CSV table of C-alpha atoms and ligand atoms in Angstrom, one decimal:
chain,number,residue,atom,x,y,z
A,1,UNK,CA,93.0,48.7,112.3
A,2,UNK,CA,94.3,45.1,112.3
A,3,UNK,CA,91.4,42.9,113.2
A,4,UNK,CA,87.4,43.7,112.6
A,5,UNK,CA,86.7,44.0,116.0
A,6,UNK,CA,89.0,47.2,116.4
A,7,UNK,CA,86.9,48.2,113.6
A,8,UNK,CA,83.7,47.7,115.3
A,9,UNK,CA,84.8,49.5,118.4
A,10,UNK,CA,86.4,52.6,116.2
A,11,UNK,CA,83.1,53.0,115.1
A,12,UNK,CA,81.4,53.1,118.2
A,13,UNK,CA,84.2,55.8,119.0
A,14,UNK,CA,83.6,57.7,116.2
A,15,UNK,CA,79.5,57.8,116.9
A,16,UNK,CA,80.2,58.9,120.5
A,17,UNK,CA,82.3,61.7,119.3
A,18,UNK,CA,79.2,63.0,117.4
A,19,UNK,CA,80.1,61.9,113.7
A,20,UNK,CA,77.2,60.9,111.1
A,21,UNK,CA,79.7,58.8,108.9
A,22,UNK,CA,82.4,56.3,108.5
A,23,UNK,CA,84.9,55.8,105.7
A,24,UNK,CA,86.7,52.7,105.1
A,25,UNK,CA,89.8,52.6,103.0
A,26,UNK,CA,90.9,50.4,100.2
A,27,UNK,CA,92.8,48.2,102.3
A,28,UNK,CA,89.6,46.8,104.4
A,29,UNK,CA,89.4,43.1,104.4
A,30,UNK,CA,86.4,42.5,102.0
A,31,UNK,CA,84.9,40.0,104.2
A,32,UNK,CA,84.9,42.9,107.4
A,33,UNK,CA,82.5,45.5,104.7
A,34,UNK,CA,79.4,43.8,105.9
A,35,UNK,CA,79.7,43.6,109.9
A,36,UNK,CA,81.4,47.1,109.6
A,37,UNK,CA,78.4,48.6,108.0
A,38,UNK,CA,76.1,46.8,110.0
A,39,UNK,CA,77.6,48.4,112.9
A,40,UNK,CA,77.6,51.7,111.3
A,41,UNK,CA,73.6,51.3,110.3
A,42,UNK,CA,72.8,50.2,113.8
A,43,UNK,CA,74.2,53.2,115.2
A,44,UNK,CA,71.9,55.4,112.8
A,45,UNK,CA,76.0,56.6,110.9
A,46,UNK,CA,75.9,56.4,107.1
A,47,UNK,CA,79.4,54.5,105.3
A,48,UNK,CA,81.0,55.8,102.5
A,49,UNK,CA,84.5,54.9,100.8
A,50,UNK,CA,87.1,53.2,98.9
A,51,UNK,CA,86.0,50.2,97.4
A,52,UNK,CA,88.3,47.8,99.3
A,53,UNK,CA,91.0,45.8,97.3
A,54,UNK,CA,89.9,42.8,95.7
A,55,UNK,CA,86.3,43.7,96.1
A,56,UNK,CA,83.6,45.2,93.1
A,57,UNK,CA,81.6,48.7,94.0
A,58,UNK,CA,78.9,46.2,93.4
A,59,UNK,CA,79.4,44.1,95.9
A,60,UNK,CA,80.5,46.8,98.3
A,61,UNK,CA,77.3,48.1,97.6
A,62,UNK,CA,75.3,45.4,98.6
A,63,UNK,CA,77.1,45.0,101.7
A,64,UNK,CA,75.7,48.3,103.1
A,65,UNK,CA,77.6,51.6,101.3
A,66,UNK,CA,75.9,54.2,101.3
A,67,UNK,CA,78.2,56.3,99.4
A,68,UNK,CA,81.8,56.3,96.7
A,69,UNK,CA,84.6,58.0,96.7
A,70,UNK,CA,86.7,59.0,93.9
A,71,UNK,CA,85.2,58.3,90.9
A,72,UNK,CA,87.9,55.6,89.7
A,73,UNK,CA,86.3,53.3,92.0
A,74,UNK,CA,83.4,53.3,89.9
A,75,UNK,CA,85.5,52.5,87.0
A,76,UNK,CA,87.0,49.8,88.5
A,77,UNK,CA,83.6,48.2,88.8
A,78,UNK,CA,83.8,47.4,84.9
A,79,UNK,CA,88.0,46.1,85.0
A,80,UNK,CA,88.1,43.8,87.8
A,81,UNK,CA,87.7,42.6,91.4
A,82,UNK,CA,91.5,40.8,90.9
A,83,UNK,CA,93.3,44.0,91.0
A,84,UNK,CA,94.9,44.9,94.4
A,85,UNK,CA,93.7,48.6,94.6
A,86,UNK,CA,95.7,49.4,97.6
A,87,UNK,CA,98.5,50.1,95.4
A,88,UNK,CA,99.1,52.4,92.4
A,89,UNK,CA,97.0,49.9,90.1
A,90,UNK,CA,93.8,51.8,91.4
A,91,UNK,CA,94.8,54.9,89.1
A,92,UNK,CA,97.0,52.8,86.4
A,93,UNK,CA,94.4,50.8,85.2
A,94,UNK,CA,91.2,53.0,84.8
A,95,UNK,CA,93.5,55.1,83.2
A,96,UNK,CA,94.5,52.5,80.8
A,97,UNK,CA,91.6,51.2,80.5
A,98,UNK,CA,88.9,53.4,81.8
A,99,UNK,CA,88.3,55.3,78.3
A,100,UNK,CA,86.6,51.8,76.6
A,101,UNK,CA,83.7,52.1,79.1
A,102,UNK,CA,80.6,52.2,76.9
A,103,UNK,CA,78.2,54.0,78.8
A,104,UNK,CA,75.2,52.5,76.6
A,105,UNK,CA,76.3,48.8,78.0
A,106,UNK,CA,74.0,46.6,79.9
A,107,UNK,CA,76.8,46.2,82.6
A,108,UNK,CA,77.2,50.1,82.9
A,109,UNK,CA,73.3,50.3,82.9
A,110,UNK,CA,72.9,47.8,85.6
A,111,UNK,CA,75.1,49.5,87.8
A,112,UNK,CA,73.4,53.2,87.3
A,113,UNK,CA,70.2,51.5,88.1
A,114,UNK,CA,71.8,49.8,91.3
A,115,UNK,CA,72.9,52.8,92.5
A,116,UNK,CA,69.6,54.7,91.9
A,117,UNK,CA,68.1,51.8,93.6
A,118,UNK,CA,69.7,52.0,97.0
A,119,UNK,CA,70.0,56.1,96.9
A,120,UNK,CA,74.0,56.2,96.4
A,121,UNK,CA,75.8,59.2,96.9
A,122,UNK,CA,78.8,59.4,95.0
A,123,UNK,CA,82.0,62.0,95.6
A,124,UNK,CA,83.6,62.0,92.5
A,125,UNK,CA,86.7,64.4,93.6
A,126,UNK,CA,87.5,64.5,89.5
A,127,UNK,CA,89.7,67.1,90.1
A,128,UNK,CA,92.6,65.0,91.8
A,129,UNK,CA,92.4,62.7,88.4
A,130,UNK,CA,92.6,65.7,86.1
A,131,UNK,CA,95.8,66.2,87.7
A,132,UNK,CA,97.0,63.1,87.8
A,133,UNK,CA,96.0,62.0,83.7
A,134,UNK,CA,96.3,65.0,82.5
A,135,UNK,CA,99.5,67.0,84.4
A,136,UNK,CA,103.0,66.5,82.4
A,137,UNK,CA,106.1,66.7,84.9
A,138,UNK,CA,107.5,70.1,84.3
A,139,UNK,CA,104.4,71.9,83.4
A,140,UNK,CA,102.2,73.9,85.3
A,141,UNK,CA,99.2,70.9,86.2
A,142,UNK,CA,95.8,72.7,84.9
A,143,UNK,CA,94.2,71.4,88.2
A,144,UNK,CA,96.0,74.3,89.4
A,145,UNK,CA,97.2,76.8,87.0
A,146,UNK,CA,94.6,79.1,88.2
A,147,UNK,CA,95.6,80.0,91.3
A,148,UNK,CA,99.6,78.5,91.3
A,149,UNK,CA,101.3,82.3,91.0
A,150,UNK,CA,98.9,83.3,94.2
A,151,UNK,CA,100.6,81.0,96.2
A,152,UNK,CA,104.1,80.9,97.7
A,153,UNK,CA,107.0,79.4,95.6
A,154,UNK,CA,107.6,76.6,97.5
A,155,UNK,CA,104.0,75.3,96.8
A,156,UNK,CA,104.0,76.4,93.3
A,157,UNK,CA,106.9,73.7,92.7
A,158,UNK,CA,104.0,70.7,93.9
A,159,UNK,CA,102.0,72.0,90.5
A,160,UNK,CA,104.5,70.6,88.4
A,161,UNK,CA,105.3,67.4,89.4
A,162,UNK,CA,103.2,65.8,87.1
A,163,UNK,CA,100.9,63.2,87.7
A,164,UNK,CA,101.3,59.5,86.6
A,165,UNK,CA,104.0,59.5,84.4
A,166,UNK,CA,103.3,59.2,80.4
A,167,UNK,CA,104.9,59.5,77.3
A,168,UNK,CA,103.9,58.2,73.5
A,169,UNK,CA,100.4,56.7,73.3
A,170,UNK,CA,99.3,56.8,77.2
A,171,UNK,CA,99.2,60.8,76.9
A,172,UNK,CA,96.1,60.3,74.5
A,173,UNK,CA,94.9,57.6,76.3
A,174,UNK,CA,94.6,59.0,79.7
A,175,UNK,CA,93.3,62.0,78.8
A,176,UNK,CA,90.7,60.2,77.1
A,177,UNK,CA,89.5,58.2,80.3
A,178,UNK,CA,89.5,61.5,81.7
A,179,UNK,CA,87.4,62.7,79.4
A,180,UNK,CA,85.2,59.4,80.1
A,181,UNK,CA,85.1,60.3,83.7
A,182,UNK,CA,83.4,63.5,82.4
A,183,UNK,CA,81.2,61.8,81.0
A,184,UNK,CA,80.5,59.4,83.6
A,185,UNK,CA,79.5,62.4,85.8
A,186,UNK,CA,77.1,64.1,83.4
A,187,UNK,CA,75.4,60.8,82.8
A,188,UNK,CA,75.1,60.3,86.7
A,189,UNK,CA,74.1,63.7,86.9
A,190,UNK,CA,71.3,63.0,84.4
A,191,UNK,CA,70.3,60.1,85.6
A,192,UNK,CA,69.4,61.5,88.9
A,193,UNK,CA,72.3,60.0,90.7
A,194,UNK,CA,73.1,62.2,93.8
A,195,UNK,CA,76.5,63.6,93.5
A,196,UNK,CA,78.7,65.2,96.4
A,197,UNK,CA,81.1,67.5,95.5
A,198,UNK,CA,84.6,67.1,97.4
A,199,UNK,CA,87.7,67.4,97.4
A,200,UNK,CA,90.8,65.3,97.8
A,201,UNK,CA,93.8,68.0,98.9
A,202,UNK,CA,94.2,71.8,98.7
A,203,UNK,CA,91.3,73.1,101.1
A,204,UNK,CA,89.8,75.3,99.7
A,205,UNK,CA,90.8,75.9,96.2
A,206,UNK,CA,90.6,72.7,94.9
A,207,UNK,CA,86.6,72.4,95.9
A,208,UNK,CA,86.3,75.1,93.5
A,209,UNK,CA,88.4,73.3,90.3
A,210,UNK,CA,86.1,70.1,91.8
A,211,UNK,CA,82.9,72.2,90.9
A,212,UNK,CA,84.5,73.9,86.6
A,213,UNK,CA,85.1,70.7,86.1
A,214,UNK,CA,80.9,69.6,86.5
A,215,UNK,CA,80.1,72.5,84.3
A,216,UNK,CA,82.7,70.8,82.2
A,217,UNK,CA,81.3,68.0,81.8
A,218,UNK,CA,78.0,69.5,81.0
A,219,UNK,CA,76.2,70.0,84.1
A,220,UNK,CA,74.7,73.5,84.2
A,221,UNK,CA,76.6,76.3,86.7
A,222,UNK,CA,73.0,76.4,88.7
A,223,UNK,CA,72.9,73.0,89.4
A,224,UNK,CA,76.4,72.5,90.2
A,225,UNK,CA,75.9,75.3,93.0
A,226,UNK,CA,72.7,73.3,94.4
A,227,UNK,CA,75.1,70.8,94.7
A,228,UNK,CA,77.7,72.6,96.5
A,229,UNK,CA,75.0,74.5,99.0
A,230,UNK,CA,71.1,73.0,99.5
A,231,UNK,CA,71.9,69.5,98.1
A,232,UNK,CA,74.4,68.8,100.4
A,233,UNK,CA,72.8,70.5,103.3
A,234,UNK,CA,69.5,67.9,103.0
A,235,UNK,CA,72.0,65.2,102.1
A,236,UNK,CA,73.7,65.6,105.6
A,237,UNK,CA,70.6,66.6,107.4
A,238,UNK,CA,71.3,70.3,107.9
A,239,UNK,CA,68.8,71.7,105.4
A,240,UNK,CA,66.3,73.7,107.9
A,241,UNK,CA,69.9,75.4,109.8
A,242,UNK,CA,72.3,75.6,106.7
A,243,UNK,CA,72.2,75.4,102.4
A,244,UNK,CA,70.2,78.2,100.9
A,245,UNK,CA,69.8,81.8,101.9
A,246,UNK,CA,66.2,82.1,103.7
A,247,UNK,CA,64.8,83.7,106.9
A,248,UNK,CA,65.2,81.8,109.8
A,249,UNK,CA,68.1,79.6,108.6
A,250,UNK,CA,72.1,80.2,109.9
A,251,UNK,CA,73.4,83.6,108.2
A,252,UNK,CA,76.8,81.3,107.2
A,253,UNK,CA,77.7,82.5,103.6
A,254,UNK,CA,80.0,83.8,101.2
A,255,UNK,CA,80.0,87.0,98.9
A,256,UNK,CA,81.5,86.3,95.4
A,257,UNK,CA,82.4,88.9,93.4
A,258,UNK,CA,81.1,87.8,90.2
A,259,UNK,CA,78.2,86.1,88.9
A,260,UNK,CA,79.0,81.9,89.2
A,261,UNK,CA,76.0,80.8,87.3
A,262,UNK,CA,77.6,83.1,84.1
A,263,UNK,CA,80.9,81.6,84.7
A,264,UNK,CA,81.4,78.9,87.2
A,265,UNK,CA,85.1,80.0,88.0
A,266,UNK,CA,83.4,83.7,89.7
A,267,UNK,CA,83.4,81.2,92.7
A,268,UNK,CA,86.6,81.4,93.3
A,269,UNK,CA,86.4,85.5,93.9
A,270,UNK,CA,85.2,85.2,97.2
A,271,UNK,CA,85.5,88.4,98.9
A,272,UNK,CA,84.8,87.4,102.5
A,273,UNK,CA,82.9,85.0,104.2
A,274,UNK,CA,80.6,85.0,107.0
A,275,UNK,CA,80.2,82.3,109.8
A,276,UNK,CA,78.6,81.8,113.3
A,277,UNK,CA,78.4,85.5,113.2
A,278,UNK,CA,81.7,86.7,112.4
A,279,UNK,CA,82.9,87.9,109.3
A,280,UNK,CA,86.0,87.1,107.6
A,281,UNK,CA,87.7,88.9,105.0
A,282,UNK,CA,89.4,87.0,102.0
A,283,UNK,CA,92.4,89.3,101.4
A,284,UNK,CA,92.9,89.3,105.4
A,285,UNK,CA,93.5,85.3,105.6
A,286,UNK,CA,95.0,85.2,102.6
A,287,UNK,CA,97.8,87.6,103.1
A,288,UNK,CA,98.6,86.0,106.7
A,289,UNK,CA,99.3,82.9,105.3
A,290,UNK,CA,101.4,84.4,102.0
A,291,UNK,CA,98.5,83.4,99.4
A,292,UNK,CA,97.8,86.3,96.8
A,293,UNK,CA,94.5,87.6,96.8
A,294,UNK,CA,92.6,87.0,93.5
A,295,UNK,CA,92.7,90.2,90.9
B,1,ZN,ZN1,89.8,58.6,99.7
């Protein structure tokens, strides 16, 4: 869009198409977040996002979100509202940076009690930052080296691009904002922050790195599948249909064959999965689409 009222208008669009939600993107004008939102609210929709460019999480969240993506832009909170974060800068400099947050701070503190205050969901898609700190061009990215030799060799050559480039010190250095991330998300987790689990590419099989890498940072396997299934389900209003296995509710599930709350990874042995009434079988999709079925 180029001017707020396309904006305004996109979002009446959006409601008459039957959508609860709106995302805005990092290049929003900061001073279009509040009539934006207040369009969205009036029209009972719920806005989640980027933190636009030049603009805090804070202040984003005073101007109506009701929701973050991507966990950087929480990180971003604590570096600066100067930094133009519709550019690469949104990864460089939480990366750089992002490791020196000190979670006992007043600032940080302030912030977790802010968004406990006004009941904000965040969607940390961690798994697109583990492979973009952590993933060395020319080895296999461990955001994906479960499931890269299931997939066809064209796609396996994406797994080793490597993320942001680094060499010398910033190898260390991003792996320990990683790490910080990790953190961040156990502490919100604790704190009784709501968090979303999503993704940010790779249907599918990246949702299930998205939800190791909670258990990683400490949450336990049960939780992390409340979060996945009934959690989300009330968060999106779909509880009484959808979200736990129950009489009465839709019979849309999956059978994994494993036990996910011994070892979080069982998720991704799902053996087929059944929806609006139809069952679908794993091996059957995956073969007509040359993916490997898990061994
Ligand atoms: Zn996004």
């Amino acid at each position: 869009m180029d001017n707020l009222e396309e904006g305004l208008a996109e979002i009446d669009d959006y409601k008459a198409l039957g959508y609860q939600q709106i995302k805005l993107y990092s290049s929003i004008r900061p001073e279009w977040v509040l009539p934006l939102t207040e369009k969205a609210h009036q029209l009972n929709m719920r806005v989640s996002g980027h933190i636009p460019a030049f603009m805090t999480a804070t202040q984003a969240i005073n101007q109506g979100y009701n929701e973050i993506q991507h966990i950087n832009m929480l990180f971003l909170n604590f570096l600066s509202d100067t930094i133009d974060t519709r550019t690469p800068l949104r990864h460089t400099m939480p990366a750089l940076h992002g490791f020196k947050l000190n979670l006992q701070s007043k600032e940080y503190q302030d912030f977790i009690a802010l968004l406990k205050a006004k009941d904000i969901l965040v969607d940390p898609t961690i798994a697109i930052f583990e492979n973009v700190y952590l993933s060395q061009k020319g080895e296999p990215s461990p955001t994906f080296s479960k499931i890269m030799s299931r997939l066809p060799l064209m796609n396996q050559r994406s797994f080793y691009t490597g993320g942001l480039p680094k060499s010398g010190d910033t190898i260390a250095i991003y792996k320990a904002s990683f790490e910080k991330m990790l953190a961040v998300i156990y502490d919100l987790y604790q704190q009784g922050v709501e968090i979303v689990p999503g993704t940010d590419g790779l249907p599918g099989f990246l949702y299930h790195r998205e939800l190791e890498l909670y258990v990683q940072a400490g949450i336990p396997a049960a939780e992390v599948l409340k979060l996945a299934t009934i959690k989300s389900a009330k968060i999106t209003g779909v509880a009484n249909d959808f979200g736990s296995v129950a009489i009465g509710k839709q019979a849309d599930l999956i059978l994994v064959d494993g036990n996910p709350v011994a070892n979080i990874s069982n998720i991704r042995r799902v053996e087929w999965t059944m929806k609006g009434g139809h069952i679908y079988y794993a091996k059957e999709l995956y073969d007509a689409v040359g993916i490997q079925h898990f061994e």
